[in-house]
């Protein structure tokens, strides 16, 4: 297992090198400036669209704007926000949070462009049904000579969409919060049992297709965000006096890297800290990765710009709001300095220290909702990738592969799983960002036309 762990870690480090950082963050900054900060100038209109003010039931697509965003958020508002942020702070200290924020601000522009393209260039699968996603807008927007990028995205997506990290962290949470404190032995038997239960729950929902998935998560996502939001606010209120100190530490440590414990990159600790924040940010909000384009590409709209405006709210909700709440909870509780724990166990310790007895159980409820909703959405992404590669009539086979992987996630070490998903997310980002940067002028042309009509 040690040799496998090292191989997967080396693979993740290799693909998350300087070229990808330049492509992901440099490309996002270019899109932000090129759009003249458009995502931020039309936030009010984005919220109106999300509320359904401009919905037309006769528009092409399968689900409305809110369901599309909820489906996308259910896969991003999850363990990346609870366990991923804890990993970032455990390795990089408070400064890592600043670079999470940077990835979110840049990611809003990236999401606007990628998800506008997902509707602008919808394609058809082998059964003639309209589909959206990176693989389709590459072929439809750039031509079949670029199909190799679509294939790269789809193949990487088959692994990137697996739920193994969410399952792994939920299993750890159940063991450390529920079973161990009550004297129930944990290990292979408990891990396997949790995996079986999650497999049954996931199978019931995902085998019902996108409609059942979108209906389920559109109810689950708002509820889980509200519960988590108020739980964290209670902890911040209890530790109110320490908030200003740690909030300022996020900014000062961002450039000093005083608490960074990982490997140096680009010749210093600061480079390693920046990369850590970007990796965890991409894992959290998936901006530039491209998975959300498959949900937003199914939205019922004839106006591509509208879907881009709705999609750009994702990083704001996911990273700027939810990740920040998690980060401040870990920081003000002090557990990041006193505990060697990482991932979800560190967040659980923060909840337990701040709200004795009830805190860990509140977190467990939130974790369960986050994880289960993510399980539903990522299966949809994987079936879309397989459908593109070998035909729509075979896409259901991915669900069985997906369900089997739940057992793998429940019984495997965290480091292997996190590096594996990180690595394949990086491979998905390459075709997503290259094609988006090439097609960006077409998006801006469409945007000028849309906003002239809107005004």
Tab-separated table of C-alpha atoms in Angstrom:
chain	number	residue	atom	x	y	z
A	1	UNK	CA	0.000	0.000	0.000
A	2	UNK	CA	2.912	2.346	0.696
A	3	UNK	CA	4.243	1.970	-2.838
A	4	UNK	CA	0.758	2.553	-4.315
A	5	UNK	CA	0.331	5.611	-2.090
A	6	UNK	CA	3.669	7.026	-3.261
A	7	UNK	CA	2.895	6.342	-6.925
A	8	UNK	CA	-0.483	8.108	-6.718
A	9	UNK	CA	1.048	11.043	-4.794
A	10	UNK	CA	3.811	11.400	-7.428
A	11	UNK	CA	1.183	11.293	-10.189
A	12	UNK	CA	-0.871	14.064	-8.532
A	13	UNK	CA	2.220	16.215	-7.964
A	14	UNK	CA	3.347	15.771	-11.572
A	15	UNK	CA	0.068	16.912	-13.140
A	16	UNK	CA	-0.383	19.714	-10.573
A	17	UNK	CA	2.806	21.411	-11.721
A	18	UNK	CA	3.541	24.982	-12.778
A	19	UNK	CA	2.004	24.635	-16.284
A	20	UNK	CA	-1.404	23.671	-14.843
A	21	UNK	CA	-1.293	26.455	-12.235
A	22	UNK	CA	-0.628	28.982	-15.013
A	23	UNK	CA	-3.413	27.485	-17.140
A	24	UNK	CA	-5.976	27.324	-14.337
A	25	UNK	CA	-5.311	30.534	-12.388
A	26	UNK	CA	-3.606	32.544	-15.145
A	27	UNK	CA	-6.370	31.565	-17.560
A	28	UNK	CA	-9.027	32.471	-14.989
A	29	UNK	CA	-7.450	35.893	-14.357
A	30	UNK	CA	-7.344	36.497	-18.124
A	31	UNK	CA	-11.060	35.619	-18.423
A	32	UNK	CA	-11.873	37.913	-15.492
A	33	UNK	CA	-10.074	40.883	-17.071
A	34	UNK	CA	-11.216	40.041	-20.610
A	35	UNK	CA	-14.847	40.046	-19.449
A	36	UNK	CA	-14.262	43.413	-17.696
A	37	UNK	CA	-15.332	41.809	-14.401
A	38	UNK	CA	-18.718	40.949	-15.892
A	39	UNK	CA	-19.583	38.244	-13.307
A	40	UNK	CA	-19.489	40.841	-10.536
A	41	UNK	CA	-21.347	43.540	-12.453
A	42	UNK	CA	-24.443	41.386	-12.926
A	43	UNK	CA	-24.736	39.573	-9.583
A	44	UNK	CA	-28.254	40.989	-9.043
A	45	UNK	CA	-29.411	39.688	-12.406
A	46	UNK	CA	-27.868	36.293	-11.622
A	47	UNK	CA	-29.957	36.042	-8.458
A	48	UNK	CA	-33.132	37.009	-10.384
A	49	UNK	CA	-32.395	34.216	-12.858
A	50	UNK	CA	-31.870	31.762	-10.004
A	51	UNK	CA	-35.251	32.714	-8.534
A	52	UNK	CA	-36.891	31.726	-11.831
A	53	UNK	CA	-37.902	35.253	-12.872
A	54	UNK	CA	-37.058	34.565	-16.525
A	55	UNK	CA	-37.874	30.836	-16.711
A	56	UNK	CA	-39.699	29.637	-19.819
A	57	UNK	CA	-41.044	26.053	-19.662
A	58	UNK	CA	-40.863	25.854	-23.459
A	59	UNK	CA	-37.098	26.370	-23.558
A	60	UNK	CA	-34.934	23.353	-24.501
A	61	UNK	CA	-33.339	21.356	-21.691
A	62	UNK	CA	-34.252	18.993	-18.865
A	63	UNK	CA	-34.097	20.998	-15.597
A	64	UNK	CA	-34.564	24.643	-14.529
A	65	UNK	CA	-31.815	27.093	-13.466
A	66	UNK	CA	-32.218	26.395	-9.757
A	67	UNK	CA	-32.153	22.620	-10.200
A	68	UNK	CA	-29.054	22.909	-12.409
A	69	UNK	CA	-27.229	25.006	-9.798
A	70	UNK	CA	-28.432	22.722	-6.987
A	71	UNK	CA	-27.170	19.660	-8.878
A	72	UNK	CA	-23.806	21.351	-9.486
A	73	UNK	CA	-23.585	22.595	-5.884
A	74	UNK	CA	-24.517	19.213	-4.443
A	75	UNK	CA	-21.311	17.850	-5.943
A	76	UNK	CA	-19.134	20.814	-4.898
A	77	UNK	CA	-20.708	21.796	-1.561
A	78	UNK	CA	-19.561	18.661	0.163
A	79	UNK	CA	-16.452	17.152	1.621
A	80	UNK	CA	-14.272	19.702	-0.191
A	81	UNK	CA	-15.775	22.327	2.124
A	82	UNK	CA	-15.488	20.348	5.358
A	83	UNK	CA	-12.620	17.900	4.931
A	84	UNK	CA	-10.787	19.657	2.072
A	85	UNK	CA	-10.521	22.944	3.977
A	86	UNK	CA	-9.349	21.055	7.071
A	87	UNK	CA	-6.617	19.380	4.987
A	88	UNK	CA	-5.556	22.786	3.621
A	89	UNK	CA	-5.282	24.334	7.109
A	90	UNK	CA	-3.577	21.261	8.609
A	91	UNK	CA	-0.851	21.484	5.938
A	92	UNK	CA	-0.759	25.199	5.141
A	93	UNK	CA	-2.125	27.020	8.177
A	94	UNK	CA	-4.429	30.061	7.970
A	95	UNK	CA	-2.703	31.438	4.845
A	96	UNK	CA	-4.094	28.603	2.721
A	97	UNK	CA	-7.593	30.106	3.147
A	98	UNK	CA	-6.535	33.292	1.327
A	99	UNK	CA	-5.533	31.291	-1.742
A	100	UNK	CA	-8.847	29.422	-1.542
A	101	UNK	CA	-10.548	32.824	-1.839
A	102	UNK	CA	-8.379	33.765	-4.817
A	103	UNK	CA	-9.371	30.548	-6.573
A	104	UNK	CA	-13.057	31.351	-5.917
A	105	UNK	CA	-12.939	34.922	-7.273
A	106	UNK	CA	-11.076	33.779	-10.373
A	107	UNK	CA	-13.333	30.718	-10.556
A	108	UNK	CA	-16.474	32.833	-10.872
A	109	UNK	CA	-15.227	34.168	-14.206
A	110	UNK	CA	-14.152	30.704	-15.342
A	111	UNK	CA	-17.568	29.247	-14.425
A	112	UNK	CA	-19.339	32.001	-16.361
A	113	UNK	CA	-17.445	31.164	-19.553
A	114	UNK	CA	-17.444	27.353	-19.289
A	115	UNK	CA	-21.146	27.070	-18.486
A	116	UNK	CA	-22.205	29.608	-21.094
A	117	UNK	CA	-20.353	27.451	-23.623
A	118	UNK	CA	-22.108	24.347	-22.256
A	119	UNK	CA	-25.433	25.790	-23.464
A	120	UNK	CA	-24.109	27.629	-26.550
A	121	UNK	CA	-22.668	24.444	-27.998
A	122	UNK	CA	-24.922	21.643	-26.850
A	123	UNK	CA	-24.473	18.474	-28.850
A	124	UNK	CA	-26.410	15.271	-29.339
A	125	UNK	CA	-25.597	11.869	-27.966
A	126	UNK	CA	-25.851	8.615	-29.927
A	127	UNK	CA	-29.609	8.489	-29.202
A	128	UNK	CA	-30.170	11.988	-30.611
A	129	UNK	CA	-30.825	13.627	-27.225
A	130	UNK	CA	-29.474	17.136	-26.572
A	131	UNK	CA	-26.511	17.103	-24.166
A	132	UNK	CA	-24.211	19.715	-22.645
A	133	UNK	CA	-20.736	19.571	-21.194
A	134	UNK	CA	-17.080	20.234	-21.963
A	135	UNK	CA	-16.804	17.231	-24.296
A	136	UNK	CA	-19.713	18.509	-26.387
A	137	UNK	CA	-18.733	22.174	-26.586
A	138	UNK	CA	-15.218	21.191	-27.691
A	139	UNK	CA	-16.550	19.159	-30.615
A	140	UNK	CA	-19.399	21.547	-31.509
A	141	UNK	CA	-17.414	24.754	-30.936
A	142	UNK	CA	-13.925	23.851	-32.120
A	143	UNK	CA	-14.679	21.048	-34.573
A	144	UNK	CA	-13.968	17.334	-34.710
A	145	UNK	CA	-10.211	17.904	-35.105
A	146	UNK	CA	-10.228	18.799	-31.416
A	147	UNK	CA	-12.099	15.680	-30.338
A	148	UNK	CA	-8.979	14.285	-28.666
A	149	UNK	CA	-9.483	16.911	-25.932
A	150	UNK	CA	-13.067	15.725	-25.470
A	151	UNK	CA	-11.833	12.154	-25.112
A	152	UNK	CA	-9.181	13.208	-22.558
A	153	UNK	CA	-11.827	15.050	-20.522
A	154	UNK	CA	-14.275	12.131	-20.639
A	155	UNK	CA	-11.722	9.445	-19.746
A	156	UNK	CA	-10.402	11.517	-16.827
A	157	UNK	CA	-13.998	12.218	-15.800
A	158	UNK	CA	-14.715	8.507	-15.367
A	159	UNK	CA	-12.277	8.488	-12.419
A	160	UNK	CA	-12.684	12.126	-11.336
A	161	UNK	CA	-16.432	11.614	-10.861
A	162	UNK	CA	-16.021	8.676	-8.495
A	163	UNK	CA	-17.368	9.320	-4.968
A	164	UNK	CA	-14.487	7.705	-3.114
A	165	UNK	CA	-13.269	10.794	-1.186
A	166	UNK	CA	-16.755	11.689	0.059
A	167	UNK	CA	-17.400	8.100	1.122
A	168	UNK	CA	-13.980	7.853	2.784
A	169	UNK	CA	-14.516	10.988	4.859
A	170	UNK	CA	-18.092	10.077	5.798
A	171	UNK	CA	-16.847	6.672	6.968
A	172	UNK	CA	-14.159	8.326	9.104
A	173	UNK	CA	-16.744	10.734	10.530
A	174	UNK	CA	-19.154	7.940	11.485
A	175	UNK	CA	-16.317	5.964	13.091
A	176	UNK	CA	-14.820	8.870	15.074
A	177	UNK	CA	-18.036	10.721	16.007
A	178	UNK	CA	-20.636	7.985	16.392
A	179	UNK	CA	-19.058	4.567	16.913
A	180	UNK	CA	-15.804	5.041	18.858
A	181	UNK	CA	-17.210	7.394	21.569
A	182	UNK	CA	-19.973	4.847	22.213
A	183	UNK	CA	-17.563	1.938	22.615
A	184	UNK	CA	-18.365	0.277	19.280
A	185	UNK	CA	-15.259	-1.277	17.647
A	186	UNK	CA	-14.188	0.300	14.352
A	187	UNK	CA	-12.141	-1.183	11.562
A	188	UNK	CA	-12.694	-3.271	8.467
A	189	UNK	CA	-16.100	-4.549	9.618
A	190	UNK	CA	-17.517	-1.102	10.430
A	191	UNK	CA	-16.052	0.400	7.244
A	192	UNK	CA	-17.547	-2.367	5.125
A	193	UNK	CA	-20.947	-2.007	6.835
A	194	UNK	CA	-21.038	1.752	6.235
A	195	UNK	CA	-20.091	1.155	2.597
A	196	UNK	CA	-22.982	-1.295	2.158
A	197	UNK	CA	-25.543	1.171	3.595
A	198	UNK	CA	-24.268	4.016	1.381
A	199	UNK	CA	-24.338	1.721	-1.640
A	200	UNK	CA	-28.015	0.894	-1.082
A	201	UNK	CA	-29.042	4.549	-0.562
A	202	UNK	CA	-27.101	5.739	-3.615
A	203	UNK	CA	-28.429	2.952	-5.845
A	204	UNK	CA	-32.057	3.870	-5.119
A	205	UNK	CA	-31.550	7.467	-6.263
A	206	UNK	CA	-29.007	7.324	-9.108
A	207	UNK	CA	-30.677	4.478	-10.964
A	208	UNK	CA	-33.687	6.814	-11.312
A	209	UNK	CA	-31.756	9.175	-13.621
A	210	UNK	CA	-31.272	12.952	-13.744
A	211	UNK	CA	-34.864	13.884	-12.920
A	212	UNK	CA	-34.822	11.986	-9.627
A	213	UNK	CA	-31.309	13.257	-8.839
A	214	UNK	CA	-32.201	16.922	-9.496
A	215	UNK	CA	-35.449	16.686	-7.501
A	216	UNK	CA	-33.659	15.103	-4.552
A	217	UNK	CA	-30.706	17.492	-4.398
A	218	UNK	CA	-32.806	20.645	-5.018
A	219	UNK	CA	-34.486	19.843	-1.687
A	220	UNK	CA	-31.382	18.555	0.106
A	221	UNK	CA	-28.841	21.264	-0.835
A	222	UNK	CA	-30.643	24.319	0.646
A	223	UNK	CA	-31.469	22.402	3.835
A	224	UNK	CA	-27.923	21.161	4.383
A	225	UNK	CA	-26.367	24.585	3.724
A	226	UNK	CA	-28.756	26.258	6.216
A	227	UNK	CA	-28.088	23.647	8.928
A	228	UNK	CA	-24.325	23.890	8.489
A	229	UNK	CA	-24.486	27.698	8.316
A	230	UNK	CA	-26.283	28.065	11.660
A	231	UNK	CA	-24.132	25.408	13.359
A	232	UNK	CA	-20.971	27.253	12.377
A	233	UNK	CA	-22.413	30.654	13.322
A	234	UNK	CA	-23.049	29.285	16.826
A	235	UNK	CA	-19.372	28.254	17.115
A	236	UNK	CA	-18.154	31.621	15.815
A	237	UNK	CA	-20.421	33.400	18.291
A	238	UNK	CA	-18.976	31.349	21.165
A	239	UNK	CA	-15.438	32.301	20.046
A	240	UNK	CA	-16.369	35.819	18.922
A	241	UNK	CA	-13.429	37.564	20.633
A	242	UNK	CA	-10.878	35.567	18.629
A	243	UNK	CA	-12.454	36.183	15.214
A	244	UNK	CA	-10.591	39.434	14.309
A	245	UNK	CA	-7.228	37.893	15.217
A	246	UNK	CA	-7.637	34.836	13.003
A	247	UNK	CA	-9.327	36.709	10.171
A	248	UNK	CA	-6.280	38.988	9.912
A	249	UNK	CA	-3.963	35.953	10.218
A	250	UNK	CA	-5.452	34.571	6.993
A	251	UNK	CA	-4.051	37.605	5.147
A	252	UNK	CA	-0.687	37.868	6.909
A	253	UNK	CA	0.081	34.135	6.630
A	254	UNK	CA	-0.900	34.059	2.954
A	255	UNK	CA	2.435	35.615	1.989
A	256	UNK	CA	4.604	34.570	4.924
A	257	UNK	CA	3.787	30.812	4.858
A	258	UNK	CA	4.744	30.627	8.564
A	259	UNK	CA	2.673	27.504	9.199
A	260	UNK	CA	3.200	25.648	5.915
A	261	UNK	CA	4.197	22.005	6.533
A	262	UNK	CA	4.135	20.650	2.979
A	263	UNK	CA	6.742	20.345	0.256
A	264	UNK	CA	8.222	23.580	-1.146
A	265	UNK	CA	7.315	24.399	-4.740
A	266	UNK	CA	8.830	26.800	-7.272
A	267	UNK	CA	11.796	27.263	-4.909
A	268	UNK	CA	10.027	28.130	-1.658
A	269	UNK	CA	7.317	27.553	0.914
A	270	UNK	CA	5.123	30.337	-0.494
A	271	UNK	CA	4.876	28.528	-3.841
A	272	UNK	CA	3.817	25.344	-2.061
A	273	UNK	CA	1.207	27.241	-0.051
A	274	UNK	CA	-0.251	28.888	-3.173
A	275	UNK	CA	-0.498	25.546	-4.954
A	276	UNK	CA	-2.103	23.947	-1.890
A	277	UNK	CA	-4.797	26.652	-1.826
A	278	UNK	CA	-5.431	26.359	-5.558
A	279	UNK	CA	-5.683	22.543	-5.428
A	280	UNK	CA	-8.087	22.602	-2.497
A	281	UNK	CA	-10.025	25.438	-4.144
A	282	UNK	CA	-10.379	23.477	-7.376
A	283	UNK	CA	-11.438	20.424	-5.379
A	284	UNK	CA	-14.009	22.545	-3.544
A	285	UNK	CA	-15.633	24.600	-6.331
A	286	UNK	CA	-14.342	22.703	-9.440
A	287	UNK	CA	-13.985	25.992	-11.383
A	288	UNK	CA	-11.971	25.193	-14.488
A	289	UNK	CA	-12.376	21.438	-13.987
A	290	UNK	CA	-15.595	21.268	-16.019
A	291	UNK	CA	-17.836	18.796	-14.200
A	292	UNK	CA	-20.573	21.393	-13.545
A	293	UNK	CA	-20.951	22.030	-17.286
A	294	UNK	CA	-22.713	18.677	-17.540
A	295	UNK	CA	-25.398	19.814	-15.059
A	296	UNK	CA	-25.733	23.367	-16.369
A	297	UNK	CA	-25.705	22.109	-19.956
A	298	UNK	CA	-28.984	20.301	-19.181
A	299	UNK	CA	-30.705	23.504	-18.013
A	300	UNK	CA	-33.985	24.591	-19.653
A	301	UNK	CA	-32.909	27.828	-21.347
A	302	UNK	CA	-32.461	29.263	-24.821
A	303	UNK	CA	-30.111	31.977	-23.496
A	304	UNK	CA	-26.587	30.621	-22.876
A	305	UNK	CA	-25.494	33.770	-21.026
A	306	UNK	CA	-28.204	33.230	-18.419
A	307	UNK	CA	-26.831	29.838	-17.496
A	308	UNK	CA	-23.325	31.247	-17.241
A	309	UNK	CA	-24.578	33.930	-14.846
A	310	UNK	CA	-26.331	31.349	-12.664
A	311	UNK	CA	-23.329	29.000	-12.692
A	312	UNK	CA	-20.903	31.716	-11.555
A	313	UNK	CA	-22.778	31.902	-8.218
A	314	UNK	CA	-21.415	28.417	-7.443
A	315	UNK	CA	-17.873	29.413	-6.311
A	316	UNK	CA	-19.297	32.351	-4.317
A	317	UNK	CA	-21.621	30.053	-2.342
A	318	UNK	CA	-19.285	27.108	-2.216
A	319	UNK	CA	-15.894	28.605	-1.433
A	320	UNK	CA	-16.322	32.202	-0.276
A	321	UNK	CA	-19.232	31.378	2.065
A	322	UNK	CA	-19.124	27.697	3.080
A	323	UNK	CA	-15.341	27.156	3.005
A	324	UNK	CA	-14.734	30.375	4.935
A	325	UNK	CA	-17.183	29.303	7.639
A	326	UNK	CA	-15.386	25.960	7.993
A	327	UNK	CA	-11.966	27.619	8.046
A	328	UNK	CA	-12.901	30.148	10.739
A	329	UNK	CA	-14.441	27.371	12.854
A	330	UNK	CA	-11.191	25.388	12.770
A	331	UNK	CA	-9.049	28.468	13.399
A	332	UNK	CA	-10.964	30.060	16.303
A	333	UNK	CA	-11.302	26.720	18.101
A	334	UNK	CA	-7.496	26.354	18.035
A	335	UNK	CA	-7.557	22.670	17.054
A	336	UNK	CA	-5.349	23.297	14.009
A	337	UNK	CA	-2.476	24.004	16.461
A	338	UNK	CA	-3.225	21.398	19.129
A	339	UNK	CA	-4.229	18.359	17.058
A	340	UNK	CA	-2.384	16.181	14.567
A	341	UNK	CA	-5.715	15.250	12.942
A	342	UNK	CA	-6.542	16.187	9.362
A	343	UNK	CA	-9.589	16.138	7.127
A	344	UNK	CA	-13.023	15.635	8.604
A	345	UNK	CA	-11.635	14.485	11.982
A	346	UNK	CA	-10.052	17.922	12.501
A	347	UNK	CA	-13.337	19.698	11.726
A	348	UNK	CA	-15.172	17.333	14.087
A	349	UNK	CA	-12.708	18.188	16.857
A	350	UNK	CA	-13.413	21.901	16.292
A	351	UNK	CA	-17.153	21.276	16.635
A	352	UNK	CA	-16.651	19.084	19.710
A	353	UNK	CA	-14.429	21.601	21.522
A	354	UNK	CA	-16.811	24.510	20.820
A	355	UNK	CA	-20.153	22.736	21.351
A	356	UNK	CA	-19.520	19.861	23.785
A	357	UNK	CA	-21.610	16.681	23.364
A	358	UNK	CA	-23.879	18.003	20.592
A	359	UNK	CA	-21.275	19.609	18.292
A	360	UNK	CA	-19.864	16.464	16.673
A	361	UNK	CA	-23.366	15.065	16.093
A	362	UNK	CA	-24.477	18.296	14.403
A	363	UNK	CA	-21.449	18.032	12.130
A	364	UNK	CA	-22.189	14.364	11.418
A	365	UNK	CA	-25.711	15.259	10.218
A	366	UNK	CA	-24.255	17.954	7.930
A	367	UNK	CA	-21.530	15.604	6.670
A	368	UNK	CA	-24.072	12.890	5.908
A	369	UNK	CA	-26.203	15.332	3.895
A	370	UNK	CA	-23.175	16.794	2.080
A	371	UNK	CA	-21.745	13.391	1.230
A	372	UNK	CA	-24.950	11.698	0.150
A	373	UNK	CA	-25.969	14.612	-2.120
A	374	UNK	CA	-22.501	14.503	-3.723
A	375	UNK	CA	-22.905	10.781	-4.327
A	376	UNK	CA	-26.053	11.457	-6.345
A	377	UNK	CA	-24.634	14.184	-8.615
A	378	UNK	CA	-21.258	12.715	-9.487
A	379	UNK	CA	-22.854	9.545	-10.796
A	380	UNK	CA	-24.663	11.673	-13.385
A	381	UNK	CA	-21.366	13.214	-14.499
A	382	UNK	CA	-19.756	9.815	-14.921
A	383	UNK	CA	-22.620	8.446	-17.031
A	384	UNK	CA	-22.364	11.498	-19.311
A	385	UNK	CA	-18.649	10.852	-19.836
A	386	UNK	CA	-19.210	7.174	-20.627
A	387	UNK	CA	-22.121	8.038	-22.916
A	388	UNK	CA	-19.844	10.324	-24.944
A	389	UNK	CA	-17.108	7.689	-25.195
A	390	UNK	CA	-19.048	4.523	-26.089
A	391	UNK	CA	-22.666	5.565	-26.726
A	392	UNK	CA	-25.724	6.502	-24.667
A	393	UNK	CA	-27.157	2.993	-24.608
A	394	UNK	CA	-24.143	1.837	-22.564
A	395	UNK	CA	-24.047	4.716	-20.054
A	396	UNK	CA	-25.939	2.772	-17.354
A	397	UNK	CA	-22.905	0.506	-16.924
A	398	UNK	CA	-21.082	3.381	-15.240
A	399	UNK	CA	-23.594	3.361	-12.377
A	400	UNK	CA	-22.571	-0.184	-11.455
A	401	UNK	CA	-18.866	0.724	-11.557
A	402	UNK	CA	-19.727	3.816	-9.490
A	403	UNK	CA	-21.646	1.822	-6.891
A	404	UNK	CA	-18.767	-0.673	-6.510
A	405	UNK	CA	-16.344	2.249	-5.962
A	406	UNK	CA	-18.343	3.294	-2.879
A	407	UNK	CA	-17.043	0.175	-1.135
A	408	UNK	CA	-13.496	1.102	-2.195
A	409	UNK	CA	-13.873	4.584	-0.711
A	410	UNK	CA	-15.116	3.202	2.598
A	411	UNK	CA	-12.165	0.833	3.040
A	412	UNK	CA	-9.135	2.746	1.614
A	413	UNK	CA	-6.728	5.300	3.125
A	414	UNK	CA	-7.486	9.036	2.760
A	415	UNK	CA	-4.158	10.086	1.193
A	416	UNK	CA	-4.406	7.671	-1.750
A	417	UNK	CA	-7.970	8.718	-2.516
A	418	UNK	CA	-7.376	12.464	-2.249
A	419	UNK	CA	-4.320	12.333	-4.528
A	420	UNK	CA	-6.111	10.100	-7.041
A	421	UNK	CA	-9.083	12.467	-7.419
A	422	UNK	CA	-6.761	15.509	-7.425
A	423	UNK	CA	-4.744	14.005	-10.268
A	424	UNK	CA	-7.713	13.233	-12.492
A	425	UNK	CA	-9.288	16.625	-11.744
A	426	UNK	CA	-6.063	18.135	-13.072
A	427	UNK	CA	-6.332	16.077	-16.275
A	428	UNK	CA	-9.934	17.295	-16.725
A	429	UNK	CA	-8.828	20.927	-16.290
A	430	UNK	CA	-6.429	20.792	-19.251
A	431	UNK	CA	-9.022	20.354	-22.063
A	432	UNK	CA	-11.568	22.503	-20.188
A	433	UNK	CA	-9.319	25.554	-19.878
A	434	UNK	CA	-7.668	25.254	-23.325
A	435	UNK	CA	-11.021	25.087	-25.141
A	436	UNK	CA	-12.592	27.815	-22.973
A	437	UNK	CA	-9.759	30.256	-23.642
A	438	UNK	CA	-10.002	29.636	-27.410
A	439	UNK	CA	-13.803	30.079	-27.428
A	440	UNK	CA	-13.880	33.062	-25.020
A	441	UNK	CA	-14.338	35.699	-27.789
A	442	UNK	CA	-17.548	33.953	-28.921
A	443	UNK	CA	-18.901	34.093	-25.372
A	444	UNK	CA	-18.216	37.830	-25.128
A	445	UNK	CA	-19.897	38.432	-28.479
A	446	UNK	CA	-22.993	36.604	-27.195
A	447	UNK	CA	-22.784	38.504	-23.882
A	448	UNK	CA	-22.786	41.924	-25.588
A	449	UNK	CA	-25.874	40.954	-27.565
A	450	UNK	CA	-27.671	39.586	-24.495
A	451	UNK	CA	-26.966	42.557	-22.242
A	452	UNK	CA	-27.923	45.086	-24.918
A	453	UNK	CA	-31.341	43.351	-25.075
A	454	UNK	CA	-31.538	43.069	-21.273
A	455	UNK	CA	-30.918	46.775	-20.759
